[in-house]
PDB file of C-alpha atoms in Angstrom:
ATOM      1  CA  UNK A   1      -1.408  17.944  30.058  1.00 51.00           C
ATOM      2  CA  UNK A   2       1.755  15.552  31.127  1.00 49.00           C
ATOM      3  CA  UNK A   3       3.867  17.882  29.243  1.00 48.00           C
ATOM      4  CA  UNK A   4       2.521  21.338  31.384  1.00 47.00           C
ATOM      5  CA  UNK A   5       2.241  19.623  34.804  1.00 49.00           C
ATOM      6  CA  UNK A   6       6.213  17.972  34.637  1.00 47.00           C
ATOM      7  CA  UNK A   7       6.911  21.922  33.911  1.00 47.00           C
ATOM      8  CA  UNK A   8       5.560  23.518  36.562  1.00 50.00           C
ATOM      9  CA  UNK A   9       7.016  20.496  38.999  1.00 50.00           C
ATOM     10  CA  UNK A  10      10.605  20.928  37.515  1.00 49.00           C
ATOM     11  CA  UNK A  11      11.424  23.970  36.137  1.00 50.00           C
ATOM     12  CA  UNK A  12      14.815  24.541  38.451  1.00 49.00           C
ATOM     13  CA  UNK A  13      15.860  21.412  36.846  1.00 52.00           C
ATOM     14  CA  UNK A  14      16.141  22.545  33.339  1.00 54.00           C
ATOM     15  CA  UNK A  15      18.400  25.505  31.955  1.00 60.00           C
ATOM     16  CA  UNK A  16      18.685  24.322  28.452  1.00 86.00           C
ATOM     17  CA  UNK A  17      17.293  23.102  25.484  1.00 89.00           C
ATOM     18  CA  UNK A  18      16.599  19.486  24.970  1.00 93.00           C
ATOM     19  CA  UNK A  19      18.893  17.571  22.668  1.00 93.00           C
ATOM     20  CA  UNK A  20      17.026  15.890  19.726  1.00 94.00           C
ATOM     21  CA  UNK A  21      16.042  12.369  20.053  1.00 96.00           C
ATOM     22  CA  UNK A  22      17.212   9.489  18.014  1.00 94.00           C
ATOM     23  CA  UNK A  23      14.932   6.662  16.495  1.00 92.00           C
ATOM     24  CA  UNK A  24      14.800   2.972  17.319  1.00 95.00           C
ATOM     25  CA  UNK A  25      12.005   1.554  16.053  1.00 96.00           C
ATOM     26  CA  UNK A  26      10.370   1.287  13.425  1.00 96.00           C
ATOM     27  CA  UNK A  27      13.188   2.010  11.900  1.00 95.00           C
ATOM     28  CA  UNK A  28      13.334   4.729   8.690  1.00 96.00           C
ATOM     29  CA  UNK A  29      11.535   3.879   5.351  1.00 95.00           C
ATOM     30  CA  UNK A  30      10.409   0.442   7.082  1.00 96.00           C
ATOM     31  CA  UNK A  31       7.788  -1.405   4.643  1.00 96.00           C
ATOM     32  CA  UNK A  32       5.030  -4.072   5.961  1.00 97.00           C
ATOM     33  CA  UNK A  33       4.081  -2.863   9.473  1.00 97.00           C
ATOM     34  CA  UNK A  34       0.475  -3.874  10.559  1.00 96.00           C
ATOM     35  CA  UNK A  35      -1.307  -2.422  13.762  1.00 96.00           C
ATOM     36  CA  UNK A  36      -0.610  -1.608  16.243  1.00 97.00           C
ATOM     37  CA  UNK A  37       3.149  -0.025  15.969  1.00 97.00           C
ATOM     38  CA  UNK A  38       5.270   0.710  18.318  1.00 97.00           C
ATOM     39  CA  UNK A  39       7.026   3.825  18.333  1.00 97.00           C
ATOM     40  CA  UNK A  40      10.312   4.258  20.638  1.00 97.00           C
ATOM     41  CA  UNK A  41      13.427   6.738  20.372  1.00 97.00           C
ATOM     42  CA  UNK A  42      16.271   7.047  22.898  1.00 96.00           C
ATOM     43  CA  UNK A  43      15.602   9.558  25.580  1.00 95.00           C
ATOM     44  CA  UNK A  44      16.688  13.150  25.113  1.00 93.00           C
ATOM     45  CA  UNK A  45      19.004  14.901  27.696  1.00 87.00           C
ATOM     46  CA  UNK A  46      17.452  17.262  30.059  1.00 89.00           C
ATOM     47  CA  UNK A  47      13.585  16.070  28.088  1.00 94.00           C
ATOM     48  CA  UNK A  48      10.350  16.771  30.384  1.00 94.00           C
ATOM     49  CA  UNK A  49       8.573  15.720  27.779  1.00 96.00           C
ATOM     50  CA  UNK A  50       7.763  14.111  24.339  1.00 97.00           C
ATOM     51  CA  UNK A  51       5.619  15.396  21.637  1.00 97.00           C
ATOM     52  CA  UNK A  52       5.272  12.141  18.486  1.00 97.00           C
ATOM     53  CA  UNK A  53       2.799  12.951  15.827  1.00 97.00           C
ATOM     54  CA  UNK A  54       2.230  10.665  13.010  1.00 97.00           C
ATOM     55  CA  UNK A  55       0.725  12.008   9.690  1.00 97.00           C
ATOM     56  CA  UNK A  56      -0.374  10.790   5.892  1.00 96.00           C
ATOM     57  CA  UNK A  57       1.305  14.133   4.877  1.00 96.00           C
ATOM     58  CA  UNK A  58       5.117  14.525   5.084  1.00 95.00           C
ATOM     59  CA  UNK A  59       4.352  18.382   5.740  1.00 96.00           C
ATOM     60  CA  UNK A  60       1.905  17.529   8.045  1.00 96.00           C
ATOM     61  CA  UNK A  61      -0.622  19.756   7.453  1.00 95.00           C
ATOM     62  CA  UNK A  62      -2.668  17.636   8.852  1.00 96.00           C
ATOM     63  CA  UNK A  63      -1.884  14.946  11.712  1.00 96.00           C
ATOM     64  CA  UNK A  64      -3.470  11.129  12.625  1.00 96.00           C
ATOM     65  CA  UNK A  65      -1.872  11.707  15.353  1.00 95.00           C
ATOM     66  CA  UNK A  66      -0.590  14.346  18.330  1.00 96.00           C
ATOM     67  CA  UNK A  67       0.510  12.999  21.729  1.00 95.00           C
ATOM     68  CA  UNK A  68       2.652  15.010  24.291  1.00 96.00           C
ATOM     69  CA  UNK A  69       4.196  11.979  26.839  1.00 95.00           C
ATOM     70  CA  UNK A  70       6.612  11.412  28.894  1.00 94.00           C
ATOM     71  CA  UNK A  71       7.727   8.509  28.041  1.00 94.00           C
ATOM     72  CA  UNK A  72      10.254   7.090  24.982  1.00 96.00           C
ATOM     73  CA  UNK A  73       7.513   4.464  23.326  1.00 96.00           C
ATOM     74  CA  UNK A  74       4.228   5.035  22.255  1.00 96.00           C
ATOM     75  CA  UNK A  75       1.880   2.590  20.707  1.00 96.00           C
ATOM     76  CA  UNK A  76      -0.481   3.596  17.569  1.00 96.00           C
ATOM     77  CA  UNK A  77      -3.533   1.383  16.275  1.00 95.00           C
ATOM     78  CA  UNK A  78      -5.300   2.877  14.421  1.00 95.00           C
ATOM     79  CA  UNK A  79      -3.254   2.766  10.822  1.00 96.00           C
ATOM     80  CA  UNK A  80      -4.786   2.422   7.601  1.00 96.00           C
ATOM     81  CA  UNK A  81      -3.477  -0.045   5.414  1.00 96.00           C
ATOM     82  CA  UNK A  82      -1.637   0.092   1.979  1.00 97.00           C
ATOM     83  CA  UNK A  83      -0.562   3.501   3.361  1.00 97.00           C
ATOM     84  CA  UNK A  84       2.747   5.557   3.575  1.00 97.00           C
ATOM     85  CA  UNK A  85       2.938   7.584   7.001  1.00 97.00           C
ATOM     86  CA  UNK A  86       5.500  10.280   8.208  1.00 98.00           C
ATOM     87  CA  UNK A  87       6.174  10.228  12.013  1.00 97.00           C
ATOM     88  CA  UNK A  88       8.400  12.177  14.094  1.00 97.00           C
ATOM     89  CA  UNK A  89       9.348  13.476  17.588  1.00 97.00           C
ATOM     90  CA  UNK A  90      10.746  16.122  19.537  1.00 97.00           C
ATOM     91  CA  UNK A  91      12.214  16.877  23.665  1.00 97.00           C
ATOM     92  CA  UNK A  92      10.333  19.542  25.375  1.00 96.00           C
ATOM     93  CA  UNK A  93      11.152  21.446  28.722  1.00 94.00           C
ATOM     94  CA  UNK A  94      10.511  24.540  29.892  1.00 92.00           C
ATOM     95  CA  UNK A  95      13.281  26.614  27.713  1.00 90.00           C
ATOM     96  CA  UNK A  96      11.981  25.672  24.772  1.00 93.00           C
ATOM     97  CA  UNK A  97      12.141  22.247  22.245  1.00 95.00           C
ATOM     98  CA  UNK A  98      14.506  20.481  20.120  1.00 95.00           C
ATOM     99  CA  UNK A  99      14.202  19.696  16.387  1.00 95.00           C
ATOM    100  CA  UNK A 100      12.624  17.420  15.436  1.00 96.00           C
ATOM    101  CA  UNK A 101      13.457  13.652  14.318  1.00 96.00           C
ATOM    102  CA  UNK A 102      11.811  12.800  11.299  1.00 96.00           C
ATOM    103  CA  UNK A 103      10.929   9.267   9.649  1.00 97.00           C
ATOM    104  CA  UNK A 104       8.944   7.459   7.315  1.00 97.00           C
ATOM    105  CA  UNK A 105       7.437   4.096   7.383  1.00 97.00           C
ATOM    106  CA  UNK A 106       4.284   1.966   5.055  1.00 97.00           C
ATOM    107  CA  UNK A 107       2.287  -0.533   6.299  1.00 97.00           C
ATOM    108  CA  UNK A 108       1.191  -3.736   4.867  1.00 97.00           C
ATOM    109  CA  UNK A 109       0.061  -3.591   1.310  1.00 98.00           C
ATOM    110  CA  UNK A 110      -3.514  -4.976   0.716  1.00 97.00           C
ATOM    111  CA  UNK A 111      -4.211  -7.887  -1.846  1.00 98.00           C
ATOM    112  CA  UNK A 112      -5.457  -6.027  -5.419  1.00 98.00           C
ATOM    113  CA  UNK A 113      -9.313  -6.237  -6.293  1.00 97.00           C
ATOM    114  CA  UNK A 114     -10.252  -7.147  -9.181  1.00 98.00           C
ATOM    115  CA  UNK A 115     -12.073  -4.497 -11.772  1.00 97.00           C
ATOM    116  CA  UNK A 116     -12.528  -5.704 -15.225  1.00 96.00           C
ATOM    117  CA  UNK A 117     -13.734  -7.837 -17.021  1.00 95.00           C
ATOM    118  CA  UNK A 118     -16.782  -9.190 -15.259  1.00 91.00           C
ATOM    119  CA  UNK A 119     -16.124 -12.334 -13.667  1.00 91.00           C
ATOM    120  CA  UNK A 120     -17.396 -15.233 -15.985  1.00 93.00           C
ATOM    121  CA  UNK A 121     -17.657 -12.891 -18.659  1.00 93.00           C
ATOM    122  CA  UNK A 122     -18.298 -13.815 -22.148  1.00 95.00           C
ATOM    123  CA  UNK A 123     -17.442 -12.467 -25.802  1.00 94.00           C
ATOM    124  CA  UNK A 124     -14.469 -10.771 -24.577  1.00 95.00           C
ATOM    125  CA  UNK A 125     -12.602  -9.383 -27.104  1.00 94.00           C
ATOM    126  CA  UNK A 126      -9.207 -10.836 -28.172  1.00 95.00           C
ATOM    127  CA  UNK A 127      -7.729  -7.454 -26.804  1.00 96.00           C
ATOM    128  CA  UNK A 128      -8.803  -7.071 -23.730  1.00 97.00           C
ATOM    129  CA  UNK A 129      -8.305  -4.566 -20.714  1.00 97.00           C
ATOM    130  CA  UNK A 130      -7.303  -6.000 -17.362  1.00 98.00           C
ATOM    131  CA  UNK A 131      -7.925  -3.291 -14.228  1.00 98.00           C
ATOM    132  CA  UNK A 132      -8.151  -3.915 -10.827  1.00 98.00           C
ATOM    133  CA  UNK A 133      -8.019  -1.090  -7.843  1.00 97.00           C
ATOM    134  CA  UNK A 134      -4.321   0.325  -7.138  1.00 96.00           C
ATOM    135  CA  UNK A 135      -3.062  -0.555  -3.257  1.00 96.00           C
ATOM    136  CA  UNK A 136      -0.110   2.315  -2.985  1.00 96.00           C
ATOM    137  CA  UNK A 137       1.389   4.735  -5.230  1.00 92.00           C
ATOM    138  CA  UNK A 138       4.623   3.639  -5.401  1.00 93.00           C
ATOM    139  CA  UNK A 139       3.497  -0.095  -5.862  1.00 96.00           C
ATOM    140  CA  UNK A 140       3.931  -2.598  -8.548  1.00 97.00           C
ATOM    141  CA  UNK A 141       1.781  -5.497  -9.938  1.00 98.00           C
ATOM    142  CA  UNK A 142       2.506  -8.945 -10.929  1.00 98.00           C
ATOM    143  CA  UNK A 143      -0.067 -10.317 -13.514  1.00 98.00           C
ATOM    144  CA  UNK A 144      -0.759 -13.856 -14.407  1.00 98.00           C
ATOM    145  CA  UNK A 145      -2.814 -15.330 -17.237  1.00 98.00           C
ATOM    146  CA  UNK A 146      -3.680 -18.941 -17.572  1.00 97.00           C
ATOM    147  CA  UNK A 147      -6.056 -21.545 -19.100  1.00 96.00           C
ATOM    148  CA  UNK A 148      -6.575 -23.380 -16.109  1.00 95.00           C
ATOM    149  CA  UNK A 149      -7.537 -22.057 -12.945  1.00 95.00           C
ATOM    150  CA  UNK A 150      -4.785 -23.638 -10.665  1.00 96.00           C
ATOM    151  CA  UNK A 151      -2.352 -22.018 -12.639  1.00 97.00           C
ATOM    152  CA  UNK A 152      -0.042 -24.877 -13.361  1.00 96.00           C
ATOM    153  CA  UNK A 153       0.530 -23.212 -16.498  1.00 94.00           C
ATOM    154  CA  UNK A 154       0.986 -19.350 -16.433  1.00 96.00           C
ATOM    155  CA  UNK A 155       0.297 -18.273 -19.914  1.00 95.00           C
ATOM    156  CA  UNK A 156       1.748 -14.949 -19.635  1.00 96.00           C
ATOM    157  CA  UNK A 157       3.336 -13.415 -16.941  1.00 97.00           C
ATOM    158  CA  UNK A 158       3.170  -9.709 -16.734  1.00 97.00           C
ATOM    159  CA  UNK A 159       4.656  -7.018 -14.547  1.00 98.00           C
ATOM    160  CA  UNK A 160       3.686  -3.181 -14.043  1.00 98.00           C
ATOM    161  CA  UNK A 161       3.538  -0.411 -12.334  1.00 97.00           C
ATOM    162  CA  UNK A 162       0.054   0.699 -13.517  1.00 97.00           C
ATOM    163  CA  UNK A 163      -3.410  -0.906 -12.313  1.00 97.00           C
ATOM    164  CA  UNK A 164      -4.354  -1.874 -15.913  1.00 97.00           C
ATOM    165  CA  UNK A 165      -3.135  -3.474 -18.698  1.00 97.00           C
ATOM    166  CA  UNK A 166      -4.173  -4.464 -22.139  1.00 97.00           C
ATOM    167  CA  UNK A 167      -3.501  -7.808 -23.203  1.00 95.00           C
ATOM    168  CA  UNK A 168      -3.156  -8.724 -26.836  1.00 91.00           C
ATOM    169  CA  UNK A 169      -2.778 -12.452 -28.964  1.00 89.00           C
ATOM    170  CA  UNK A 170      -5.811 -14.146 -26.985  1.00 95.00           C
ATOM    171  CA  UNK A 171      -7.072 -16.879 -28.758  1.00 95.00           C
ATOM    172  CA  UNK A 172     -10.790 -17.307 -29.432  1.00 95.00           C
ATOM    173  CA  UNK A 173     -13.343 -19.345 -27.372  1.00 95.00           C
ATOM    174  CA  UNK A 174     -10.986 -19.824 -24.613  1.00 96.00           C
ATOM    175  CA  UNK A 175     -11.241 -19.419 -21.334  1.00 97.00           C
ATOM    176  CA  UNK A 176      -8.637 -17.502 -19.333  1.00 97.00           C
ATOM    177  CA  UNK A 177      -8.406 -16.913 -16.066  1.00 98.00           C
ATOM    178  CA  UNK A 178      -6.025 -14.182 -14.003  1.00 98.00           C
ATOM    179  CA  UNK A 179      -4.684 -12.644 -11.143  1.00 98.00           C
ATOM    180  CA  UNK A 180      -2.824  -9.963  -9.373  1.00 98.00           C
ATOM    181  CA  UNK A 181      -0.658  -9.593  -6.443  1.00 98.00           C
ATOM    182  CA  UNK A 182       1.254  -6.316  -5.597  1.00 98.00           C
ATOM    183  CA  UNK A 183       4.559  -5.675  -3.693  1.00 98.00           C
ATOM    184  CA  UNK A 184       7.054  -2.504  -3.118  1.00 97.00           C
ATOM    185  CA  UNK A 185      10.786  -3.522  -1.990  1.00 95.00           C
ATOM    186  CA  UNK A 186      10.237  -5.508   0.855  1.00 94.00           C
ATOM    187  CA  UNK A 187       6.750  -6.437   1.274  1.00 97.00           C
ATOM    188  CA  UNK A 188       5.000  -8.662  -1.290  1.00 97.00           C
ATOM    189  CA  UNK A 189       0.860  -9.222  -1.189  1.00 98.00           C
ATOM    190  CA  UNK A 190      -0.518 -13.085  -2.224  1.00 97.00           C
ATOM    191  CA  UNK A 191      -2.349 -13.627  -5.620  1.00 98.00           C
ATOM    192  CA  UNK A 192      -5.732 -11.881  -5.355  1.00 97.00           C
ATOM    193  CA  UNK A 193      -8.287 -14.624  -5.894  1.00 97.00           C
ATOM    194  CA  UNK A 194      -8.536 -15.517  -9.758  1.00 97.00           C
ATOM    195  CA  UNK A 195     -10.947 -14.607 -12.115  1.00 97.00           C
ATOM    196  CA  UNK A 196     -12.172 -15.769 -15.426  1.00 97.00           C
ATOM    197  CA  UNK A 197     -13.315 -14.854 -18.774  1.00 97.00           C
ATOM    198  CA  UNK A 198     -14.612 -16.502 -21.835  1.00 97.00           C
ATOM    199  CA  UNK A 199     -13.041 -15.202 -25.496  1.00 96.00           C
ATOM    200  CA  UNK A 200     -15.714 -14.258 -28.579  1.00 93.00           C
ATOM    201  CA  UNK A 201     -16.321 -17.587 -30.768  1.00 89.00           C
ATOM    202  CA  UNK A 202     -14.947 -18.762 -34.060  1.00 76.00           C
ATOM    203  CA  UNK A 203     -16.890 -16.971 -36.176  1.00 73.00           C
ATOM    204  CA  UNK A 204     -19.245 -18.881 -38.507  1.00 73.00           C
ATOM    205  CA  UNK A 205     -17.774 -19.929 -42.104  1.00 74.00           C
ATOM    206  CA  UNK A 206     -19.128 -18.263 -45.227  1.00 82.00           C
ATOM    207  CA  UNK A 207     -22.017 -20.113 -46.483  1.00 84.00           C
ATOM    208  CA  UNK A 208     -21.779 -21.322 -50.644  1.00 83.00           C
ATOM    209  CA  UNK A 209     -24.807 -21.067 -52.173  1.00 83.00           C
ATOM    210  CA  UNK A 210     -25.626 -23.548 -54.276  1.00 83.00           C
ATOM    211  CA  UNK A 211     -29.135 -23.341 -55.586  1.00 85.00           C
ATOM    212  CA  UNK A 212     -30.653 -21.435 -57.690  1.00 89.00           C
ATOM    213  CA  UNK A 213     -27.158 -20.864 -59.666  1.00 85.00           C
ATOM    214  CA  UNK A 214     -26.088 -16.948 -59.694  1.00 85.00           C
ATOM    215  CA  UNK A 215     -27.834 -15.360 -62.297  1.00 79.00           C
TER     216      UNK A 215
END
């Protein structure tokens, strides 16, 4: 509506196309960003208006958001996290629009669940799968094993870019507990909170019989 009504006050005023905008902020490919951003480009020569739309899909198909302004900054709140998003913007005036100016930014990764095991389970085998829910594509997870639960000593240290992973050389009736934090190139989650499991036992020794003798 801002768009349509600075048209029809200023139409004398334009004879030409727009020139594209240029982003300030967030910059391209930024990593980390938490609600609400702040969107602002550099105004656009001979611009009545602004048109910024923000989507999950880089073709975008399919838009979070559409806003015609006419202003160089707009503010958005309402951002999933753990979530890559394409934004861009283009000048409008009455003879038409310019290209637009395309960017890419993901917001703050969220701390990995948990899956499997159970907490406090028991009889786990010595092989076990680790799983817990996966935070962003592109991600990758830092796993830590230990036998005690502050983790002064990390028993294994593992790193992947999968949300499971199958340990192997557990020992039996131990408890082990572990944890998993996620991070992409410049953003980094904390250690989820820890959880533990209990190994199967020793099993039982071989009884010798000793009476009656065989046969």
């Amino acid at each position: 509506m801002i768009r349509f009504l600075l048209l029809l006050l200023v139409p004398s005023l334009v004879s030409s196309q727009p020139s594209p905008v240029t982003f300030l902020s967030p910059p391209d490919s930024s990593v980390g960003l938490v609600n609400p951003v702040n969107f602002t480009w550099t105004s656009s020569t001979q611009a009545l208006a602004y048109t910024i739309q923000v989507s999950a899909d880089s073709s975008f198909g399919s838009t979070l958001v559409t806003q015609s302004i006419s202003d160089t900054t707009h503010s958005i709140s309402v951002l999933q996290p753990s979530t890559r998003y394409f934004w861009r913007v283009r000048a409008e005036n009455v003879s038409g629009a310019s290209a637009w100016a395309r960017a890419m930014f993901t917001t703050k990764l969220n701390v990995p669940t948990l899956s499997k095991p159970d907490s406090a389970g028991v009889d786990i085998s010595l092989m076990p799968t680790l799983s817990w829910n996966s935070v962003l594509k592109s991600a990758r997870y830092t796993v830590q094993l230990s036998i005690d639960s502050a983790f002064s000593v990390v028993t294994q240290t593992i790193d992947t870019a999968v949300s499971s992973i199958v340990l192997d050389s557990l020992n039996r009736a131990t408890k082990y507990y572990w944890r998993v934090k996620a991070y992409i190139k410049g953003d980094t989650t904390a250690y989820s909170n820890s959880r533990y499991f209990l190994t199967i036992p020793f099993a039982p020794a071989i009884p010798s019989l000793l009476v009656p003798l065989d046969a």
